[in-house]
Amino acid sequence: MKYVNAKTILPDKLVRELQQYIQGEYVYIPALNEQRKQWGEKSGYREELKQRNNRIRVQYYNGSSMDVLADQYCLSLSAIRKIIYQS
């Protein structure tokens, strides 16, 4: 998450109003529900993991053992099992 100086994006009147409640600290302003993104959507990491998991499944169904996949992807056997057996 990137922090933004309120003075650069908010009207002076609103900044002064906020300063009556908080000064020199960070405030999190949540997104509206309809604008929320799922974890990893913004960075692209969610899609990256999906592609990695698909590669793991394909390798497994093509004969790679779970032990080999765990070593190759630096994951535990438990994590590999979850990836392979999830639908």
Short mmCIF file of N, CA and C in Angstrom, two decimals:
data_model
loop_
_atom_site.label_atom_id
_atom_site.label_comp_id
_atom_site.label_asym_id
_atom_site.label_seq_id
_atom_site.Cartn_x
_atom_site.Cartn_y
_atom_site.Cartn_z
N MET A 1 0.85 -1.16 0.00
CA MET A 1 0.00 0.00 0.00
C MET A 1 0.90 1.23 0.00
N LYS A 2 0.57 2.18 -0.84
CA LYS A 2 1.34 3.40 -0.97
C LYS A 2 0.65 4.51 -0.18
N TYR A 3 1.43 5.27 0.59
CA TYR A 3 0.87 6.38 1.35
C TYR A 3 0.93 7.65 0.54
N VAL A 4 -0.08 8.51 0.70
CA VAL A 4 -0.17 9.76 -0.03
C VAL A 4 -0.36 10.88 0.98
N ASN A 5 0.34 11.99 0.78
CA ASN A 5 0.18 13.15 1.65
C ASN A 5 -1.19 13.76 1.37
N ALA A 6 -2.00 13.90 2.41
CA ALA A 6 -3.36 14.42 2.26
C ALA A 6 -3.37 15.81 1.62
N LYS A 7 -2.37 16.62 1.88
CA LYS A 7 -2.33 17.98 1.32
C LYS A 7 -2.24 17.97 -0.20
N THR A 8 -1.72 16.88 -0.77
CA THR A 8 -1.56 16.84 -2.22
C THR A 8 -2.83 16.41 -2.94
N ILE A 9 -3.78 15.81 -2.22
CA ILE A 9 -4.98 15.31 -2.91
C ILE A 9 -6.30 15.82 -2.35
N LEU A 10 -6.29 16.38 -1.14
CA LEU A 10 -7.54 16.83 -0.52
C LEU A 10 -7.60 18.35 -0.45
N PRO A 11 -8.80 18.90 -0.46
CA PRO A 11 -8.94 20.35 -0.31
C PRO A 11 -8.46 20.79 1.08
N ASP A 12 -7.92 22.01 1.15
CA ASP A 12 -7.39 22.53 2.43
C ASP A 12 -8.41 22.46 3.54
N LYS A 13 -9.65 22.77 3.24
CA LYS A 13 -10.71 22.76 4.26
C LYS A 13 -10.87 21.36 4.87
N LEU A 14 -10.83 20.36 4.01
CA LEU A 14 -10.96 18.99 4.49
C LEU A 14 -9.74 18.56 5.31
N VAL A 15 -8.54 18.97 4.88
CA VAL A 15 -7.32 18.66 5.64
C VAL A 15 -7.40 19.26 7.03
N ARG A 16 -7.83 20.52 7.11
CA ARG A 16 -7.96 21.18 8.44
C ARG A 16 -8.99 20.46 9.31
N GLU A 17 -10.07 20.01 8.70
CA GLU A 17 -11.09 19.26 9.44
C GLU A 17 -10.51 17.96 9.98
N LEU A 18 -9.78 17.24 9.15
CA LEU A 18 -9.15 15.99 9.58
C LEU A 18 -8.13 16.22 10.69
N GLN A 19 -7.41 17.33 10.62
CA GLN A 19 -6.39 17.63 11.62
C GLN A 19 -6.99 17.85 13.01
N GLN A 20 -8.28 18.12 13.08
CA GLN A 20 -8.93 18.24 14.39
C GLN A 20 -9.04 16.86 15.06
N TYR A 21 -8.95 15.80 14.28
CA TYR A 21 -9.09 14.45 14.81
C TYR A 21 -7.77 13.69 14.87
N ILE A 22 -6.90 13.97 13.93
CA ILE A 22 -5.65 13.21 13.85
C ILE A 22 -4.61 14.07 13.15
N GLN A 23 -3.36 14.03 13.68
CA GLN A 23 -2.27 14.79 13.08
C GLN A 23 -1.00 13.96 13.08
N GLY A 24 -0.32 13.92 11.97
CA GLY A 24 0.97 13.25 11.88
C GLY A 24 0.91 11.74 11.99
N GLU A 25 -0.26 11.15 11.76
CA GLU A 25 -0.39 9.69 11.82
C GLU A 25 -1.00 9.19 10.52
N TYR A 26 -1.00 7.89 10.33
CA TYR A 26 -1.55 7.29 9.14
C TYR A 26 -3.02 6.96 9.37
N VAL A 27 -3.82 7.17 8.34
CA VAL A 27 -5.23 6.83 8.38
C VAL A 27 -5.53 5.97 7.17
N TYR A 28 -6.18 4.83 7.39
CA TYR A 28 -6.58 3.96 6.29
C TYR A 28 -8.00 4.32 5.90
N ILE A 29 -8.22 4.59 4.64
CA ILE A 29 -9.55 4.89 4.13
C ILE A 29 -9.94 3.72 3.22
N PRO A 30 -10.87 2.88 3.67
CA PRO A 30 -11.21 1.69 2.89
C PRO A 30 -11.91 2.03 1.58
N ALA A 31 -11.76 1.16 0.61
CA ALA A 31 -12.43 1.33 -0.68
C ALA A 31 -13.91 0.99 -0.52
N LEU A 32 -14.71 1.55 -1.39
CA LEU A 32 -16.12 1.18 -1.42
C LEU A 32 -16.21 -0.28 -1.80
N ASN A 33 -17.22 -0.97 -1.29
CA ASN A 33 -17.36 -2.42 -1.54
C ASN A 33 -17.33 -2.75 -3.02
N GLU A 34 -17.99 -1.93 -3.84
CA GLU A 34 -18.04 -2.24 -5.27
C GLU A 34 -16.72 -1.98 -5.98
N GLN A 35 -15.77 -1.32 -5.31
CA GLN A 35 -14.47 -1.06 -5.91
C GLN A 35 -13.37 -1.93 -5.34
N ARG A 36 -13.71 -2.77 -4.37
CA ARG A 36 -12.70 -3.63 -3.75
C ARG A 36 -12.21 -4.69 -4.71
N LYS A 37 -10.95 -4.97 -4.62
CA LYS A 37 -10.35 -6.02 -5.42
C LYS A 37 -10.00 -7.17 -4.50
N GLN A 38 -10.01 -8.37 -5.03
CA GLN A 38 -9.61 -9.51 -4.24
C GLN A 38 -8.10 -9.48 -4.04
N TRP A 39 -7.65 -10.23 -3.04
CA TRP A 39 -6.23 -10.29 -2.72
C TRP A 39 -5.46 -10.66 -3.99
N GLY A 40 -4.41 -9.90 -4.26
CA GLY A 40 -3.50 -10.21 -5.35
C GLY A 40 -3.94 -9.77 -6.73
N GLU A 41 -5.14 -9.21 -6.86
CA GLU A 41 -5.60 -8.79 -8.18
C GLU A 41 -4.83 -7.57 -8.70
N LYS A 42 -4.62 -6.63 -7.84
CA LYS A 42 -3.97 -5.38 -8.26
C LYS A 42 -2.52 -5.63 -8.68
N SER A 43 -1.81 -6.45 -7.94
CA SER A 43 -0.40 -6.70 -8.22
C SER A 43 -0.19 -7.76 -9.31
N GLY A 44 -1.23 -8.54 -9.57
CA GLY A 44 -1.10 -9.62 -10.55
C GLY A 44 -0.62 -10.93 -9.94
N TYR A 45 -0.35 -10.92 -8.62
CA TYR A 45 0.18 -12.12 -7.97
C TYR A 45 -0.84 -13.25 -7.95
N ARG A 46 -2.11 -12.91 -7.85
CA ARG A 46 -3.16 -13.93 -7.84
C ARG A 46 -3.10 -14.75 -9.13
N GLU A 47 -2.98 -14.08 -10.27
CA GLU A 47 -2.90 -14.76 -11.56
C GLU A 47 -1.61 -15.56 -11.68
N GLU A 48 -0.53 -15.00 -11.14
CA GLU A 48 0.76 -15.70 -11.17
C GLU A 48 0.69 -17.03 -10.41
N LEU A 49 0.06 -17.01 -9.24
CA LEU A 49 -0.10 -18.25 -8.45
C LEU A 49 -1.02 -19.24 -9.17
N LYS A 50 -2.05 -18.74 -9.81
CA LYS A 50 -2.97 -19.61 -10.55
C LYS A 50 -2.22 -20.34 -11.66
N GLN A 51 -1.38 -19.62 -12.38
CA GLN A 51 -0.60 -20.23 -13.45
C GLN A 51 0.41 -21.24 -12.90
N ARG A 52 1.07 -20.89 -11.79
CA ARG A 52 2.02 -21.82 -11.16
C ARG A 52 1.30 -23.09 -10.73
N ASN A 53 0.15 -22.95 -10.10
CA ASN A 53 -0.60 -24.12 -9.63
C ASN A 53 -1.06 -24.99 -10.79
N ASN A 54 -1.43 -24.37 -11.89
CA ASN A 54 -1.80 -25.14 -13.08
C ASN A 54 -0.60 -25.93 -13.61
N ARG A 55 0.58 -25.30 -13.61
CA ARG A 55 1.80 -26.01 -14.06
C ARG A 55 2.08 -27.20 -13.15
N ILE A 56 1.89 -27.01 -11.85
CA ILE A 56 2.12 -28.10 -10.89
C ILE A 56 1.18 -29.26 -11.19
N ARG A 57 -0.10 -28.97 -11.42
CA ARG A 57 -1.07 -30.03 -11.71
C ARG A 57 -0.71 -30.77 -13.00
N VAL A 58 -0.35 -30.03 -14.03
CA VAL A 58 0.01 -30.65 -15.31
C VAL A 58 1.22 -31.56 -15.13
N GLN A 59 2.24 -31.07 -14.43
CA GLN A 59 3.44 -31.89 -14.21
C GLN A 59 3.10 -33.15 -13.42
N TYR A 60 2.23 -33.00 -12.42
CA TYR A 60 1.84 -34.16 -11.61
C TYR A 60 1.11 -35.19 -12.49
N TYR A 61 0.14 -34.73 -13.29
CA TYR A 61 -0.62 -35.65 -14.13
C TYR A 61 0.23 -36.23 -15.26
N ASN A 62 1.36 -35.59 -15.55
CA ASN A 62 2.30 -36.13 -16.54
C ASN A 62 3.38 -37.00 -15.92
N GLY A 63 3.25 -37.29 -14.62
CA GLY A 63 4.12 -38.27 -14.00
C GLY A 63 5.10 -37.77 -12.96
N SER A 64 5.21 -36.47 -12.72
CA SER A 64 6.13 -35.99 -11.67
C SER A 64 5.58 -36.37 -10.30
N SER A 65 6.46 -36.75 -9.41
CA SER A 65 6.02 -37.11 -8.06
C SER A 65 5.82 -35.84 -7.22
N MET A 66 5.05 -35.99 -6.17
CA MET A 66 4.82 -34.86 -5.27
C MET A 66 6.12 -34.40 -4.62
N ASP A 67 6.98 -35.34 -4.29
CA ASP A 67 8.27 -34.99 -3.68
C ASP A 67 9.11 -34.12 -4.62
N VAL A 68 9.16 -34.50 -5.88
CA VAL A 68 9.92 -33.73 -6.87
C VAL A 68 9.32 -32.34 -7.04
N LEU A 69 8.00 -32.26 -7.11
CA LEU A 69 7.33 -30.97 -7.26
C LEU A 69 7.56 -30.07 -6.05
N ALA A 70 7.52 -30.66 -4.86
CA ALA A 70 7.77 -29.89 -3.64
C ALA A 70 9.17 -29.29 -3.67
N ASP A 71 10.16 -30.08 -4.07
CA ASP A 71 11.53 -29.57 -4.18
C ASP A 71 11.66 -28.52 -5.26
N GLN A 72 11.06 -28.79 -6.40
CA GLN A 72 11.17 -27.89 -7.56
C GLN A 72 10.56 -26.52 -7.26
N TYR A 73 9.42 -26.49 -6.58
CA TYR A 73 8.71 -25.23 -6.32
C TYR A 73 8.94 -24.69 -4.90
N CYS A 74 9.81 -25.35 -4.14
CA CYS A 74 10.12 -24.93 -2.77
C CYS A 74 8.85 -24.81 -1.92
N LEU A 75 8.00 -25.83 -2.04
CA LEU A 75 6.77 -25.89 -1.26
C LEU A 75 6.76 -27.17 -0.44
N SER A 76 5.93 -27.19 0.60
CA SER A 76 5.81 -28.41 1.40
C SER A 76 4.97 -29.43 0.65
N LEU A 77 5.10 -30.70 1.05
CA LEU A 77 4.26 -31.74 0.46
C LEU A 77 2.79 -31.45 0.68
N SER A 78 2.47 -30.91 1.84
CA SER A 78 1.09 -30.56 2.15
C SER A 78 0.56 -29.51 1.17
N ALA A 79 1.37 -28.51 0.86
CA ALA A 79 0.95 -27.47 -0.07
C ALA A 79 0.76 -28.05 -1.48
N ILE A 80 1.65 -28.93 -1.88
CA ILE A 80 1.55 -29.57 -3.19
C ILE A 80 0.26 -30.40 -3.27
N ARG A 81 -0.03 -31.15 -2.21
CA ARG A 81 -1.26 -31.96 -2.19
C ARG A 81 -2.49 -31.07 -2.35
N LYS A 82 -2.53 -29.96 -1.62
CA LYS A 82 -3.67 -29.04 -1.69
C LYS A 82 -3.84 -28.52 -3.11
N ILE A 83 -2.74 -28.17 -3.75
CA ILE A 83 -2.80 -27.64 -5.12
C ILE A 83 -3.32 -28.70 -6.08
N ILE A 84 -2.81 -29.90 -5.95
CA ILE A 84 -3.17 -30.99 -6.88
C ILE A 84 -4.63 -31.39 -6.71
N TYR A 85 -5.09 -31.48 -5.47
CA TYR A 85 -6.44 -32.01 -5.23
C TYR A 85 -7.53 -30.94 -5.23
N GLN A 86 -7.17 -29.66 -5.30
CA GLN A 86 -8.22 -28.64 -5.35
C GLN A 86 -8.84 -28.64 -6.75
N SER A 87 -10.11 -28.36 -6.81
CA SER A 87 -10.81 -28.40 -8.12
C SER A 87 -10.86 -27.03 -8.73
#
